[in-house]
Amino acid sequence: MGKILEINGPLVKLQLPETVIGEQVRVGRIGLVGEVIGRDGDTALAQLYEDTSGLKPGEVAEGLGWPLSVELGPGLLNAIFDGVQRPLNAVREKSGDRMARGVSVPSLPRDRLWHFIPDPRRRNATQVDGGDTLGSVQETESIVHRILTPPLIHGELLDLAPEGDYTVEEVLGRVKLADGSIEKLRLFHRWPVRIPRPFKQRDHAVKPLITGQRILDTFYPLLKGGKAAIPGPFGAGKTMLQQQIARWCNAEIVIYVGCGERGNELTDVLEFMPELKDPHTGRPLMERTLLVANTSNMPVVAREASIYVGITLAEYFRDQGYDVVMVADSTSRWAEALREVAGRLGQMPVEEGYPAYLGSRLAAFYERAGRVETLSGDHGSVTLIGAVSPPGGDFSEPVTSHTKEIIQTFWALSKELADARHYPSVDWLESFSGYVPSAAKWWAENVDPGWEAARAQALDLLAASEELQRIVNLVGVEALSSEQRWTLEAAGLIKEGLLQQSATDEIDSYASPEKQFALLSALLEIFRHGMRLVKLGAPARRLIQMPLMAQARRWKSQHKSEDMDALKAKIARIPAEFESVAMDYEQPSSPIPAPRGEATTHAERRAAPRD
Amino acid sequence: MKNIEFRTAVSAQGGLLVMGGVAGVSAGSRVSLKDHAGNLRNGLVIRSSDDAVLVEVFEGTDDLDLERTWVRFLDEPFKLPVSRDILGRVFNGAGLPRDGRPPIISGDRRDVNGEPLNPAARAYPREFIQTGISAIDGMNSLTRGQKLPIFSGGGLPHNRVAAQIVRQAKLLGDASSEFVVVFAAFGTSHADARFFQESFEESGVINKVVMFLNLADEPVIERLLTPRAALTAAEYLAYDLDYHVLVVMTDMTAYAEALREVAVLRGDVPARKGYPGYLYSDLAEIYERAGRIKNRSGSITMIPVLSMPSDDITHPIPDLTGYITEGQIVLGRELFNQGVYPPVTVLPSLSRLMKDGVGKNFTREDHPHVASQLFASYAKALEVRGLAAIIGAEELSDSDRRYLEFAQGFERRFIGQGEDEDRSVYETLNLAWDLLSMLPPESLIRVSEDELAKYHKGSA
């Protein structure tokens, strides 16, 4: 038993000999919990997860004997936890609408019964290894929770309970370890959050994560098991985009970590998610979702921990063979929590007050993503999407620049686009994805072999229009040639008819890969037909005024992903629409011969803007 | 401990006092201090150890000596006595009366720091508040329980805008939906404080206003307490007495500067522009006290005013605020110089909660689309205006010239309005359609075809 020596914000100096760095401590009469972050002789320095006001020097302090850990077992899904895995609904029942300090509630409900079905493979087994499936619990209608042997357990399985209803604490089986000691198995086990859960080996990521957001899936794909960052200044629509991903992505489990963000936004997720159906299973989305919420006004040290709590939960579901997506909003707040503690420790700041270990901590965190072969030989993945909130929207600041070096997919949000209410405001010039070749294989096999070429063509068009726009800004649109004007118009069509996507529009909110590709190729087809006519001598002005141009911009919100036939019928009429215009120019006297087949080659079109 | 007076001051400098030989003082405890002239000062324990205690003195350490300074540790956090009688009263930053009337006597004293709300207990703000200002109602609407700051700059009429919101704010179709107002001013001038006081008096709401004032020439450290005291009063009014409370706080920049001043004294490691690394957490503690709670009928809607140093929206104070609040109303110097009131620069302005508070069951079905269309058309119109400045308006195409006219009309008629003009949201939306009708219908792709047929004046 030790005592408090000094209180300085969330840091307390304790007299606590023999404590281990990382050990959980309980201090003061009200029993605030924290973790030891340093030792100096008999004194230990601890950071507390709760507000320290009212603590007095001389009050008691004790080490709890384990590091910050999470409880892993049935009861996780559909729950909302704080940054140190306290279940917020249970805390509310106990202490009211406000977060009272020193409240201790077990993370998983202790009185609830779960129907456990033993795995047939364990029926006559004598040996059991870490990660082996002991059995399963149907946790929600859409998710089977596999009960795993804790990773570090290897030994002789002495007995295993038969099918039946059990609480998480009841002993289901016993394992005799190599040293002769007996380990009891339960529906849940604990795992320290700062240590990555073990797996057999890393796999290649092969399948794209389909989010239903056109600019992401079609232009800057992310793979299951990949790492992505969403940097954006405030008001750029970062939170909306992340919520869209959490709602629509085709992962089996979604973990949303609200790290130092707004309380009302989490309430939005909490109220809105239960009403939504998973587009892939038709079940309520909450059944596959788990929230970790540490809002900006909650204690800063718990904010630092919340990211690790989230990723450990993600790894646990990965180990069961699921594809998991974890969204961390925002990693900048986590970095700021690091900075705050480092500042109070008097550590030498490097860039903008951040400690020198910021980059290595960020890298180690993102490396916990990946597609792996689990200990039991299954395959699962953790896809990590981190929001970054750069101060003043400056992407050269430390958190954004360190993150950029680690991740593979970068969805840069732009304030200019958001100001014009172009959502999602993903900047098509600043963003990148290192996963395009892998994603292209999937698109070619599952949607259309022309995906990679069409994507590249659309991006070329957008880049070309950017150059043209610069000219227009200097000398006006009248200075452009007809071909250039048509290029500009077609880029506008792609921006408004494809890239812009309304999260609040029922139809537009989600687009299947098929719909995404149909729209993309349709808009490119319009471009090609128009370009052919322009080369025949048709003025771009006339083409721009075609009713088709306004209609095509609305297609995205007129047809659901399930209603592809109607959309395809409209697309099929594109040639006819141009035919009526073509009549006036396709005369034999036309000075330019009509090209055959593909209207413009890649090279020709690239050259056009530079005429 | 409460009754023992210590005279063991070891050092005093720039608002901080170190007390030696005092053991067992609780962190965050309130301190009462008597100086050599017998005047009482207030303080707060910010660091406590076995042998030394660091005290922040609100009134500063000027004219203080070590030998004749008597300190009592009250062993409790700063508390604000609350009762129904606070309505109509004026307090200083620490919650003591400054209107010459007796102090509030109440057994109910609340810790001004509050406790964070359990995220699972929050109710999502959905009820549209009509402020009567088109730029807000039409394009960046406010909902009950939201925190929507006004980003302004020196010399801009943010106070007049805030006062107009206070006068006109009401729920649609609910006459009884009056707000009570908690007004907190810190670091503002006497003139500004008087402007608000007179504005409240004129509009007859003064008996429903609680004011907390810490003016520009008053103790800086007390500024750190002022918003907390005000919000404690607001929480009491909202959650105990079921009022809908509108909290107006001005100026958050002065607050952050006070925080920086104290942080530097304490030797905290600076992050950006000398502000401490915990500026974000500290601001969040204040802003996040807005909101609604499940099963309670009251609410706290917050309108903080902050002046952006040199009109720079990327300065740490507006930047961090924007990351915490649910949007921002940005006032711009350009519009102001053109004589437009209120000079709301709509493009960088935003209301994050608008999507759930407008439309079919709240205002009118076309509202979200109209707002989005106005943003898009005005953004395009500004591009055209930029072009016209280079090549001359004569060189513009017909359609571009219509955009120029639209921009003009939008700024003068839609954004611009009288200080006493209280437009209903329907008037605002009709006005928006008047303006959108200046543009060809085929360029309006953010509104649906049905809405075009119904409201666009050119397509009838």
PDB file of C-alpha atoms in Angstrom, chain A residues 2 17 95 258 284 316 325 412 493:
ATOM      1  CA  GLY A   2       1.419   3.353  -0.983  1.00  0.00           C
ATOM      2  CA  PRO A  17       7.729   0.683  -4.181  1.00  0.00           C
ATOM      3  CA  SER A  95     -24.186   7.102 -11.482  1.00  0.00           C
ATOM      4  CA  GLY A 258     -14.641   8.694 -30.977  1.00  0.00           C
ATOM      5  CA  PRO A 284     -29.754  -3.488 -37.997  1.00  0.00           C
ATOM      6  CA  TYR A 316      -9.968  -9.832 -31.096  1.00  0.00           C
ATOM      7  CA  VAL A 325     -12.945  -1.956 -39.793  1.00  0.00           C
ATOM      8  CA  ALA A 412      -7.384  14.376 -48.365  1.00  0.00           C
ATOM      9  CA  LEU A 493     -20.072  16.362 -65.293  1.00  0.00           C
TER      10      LEU A 493
END
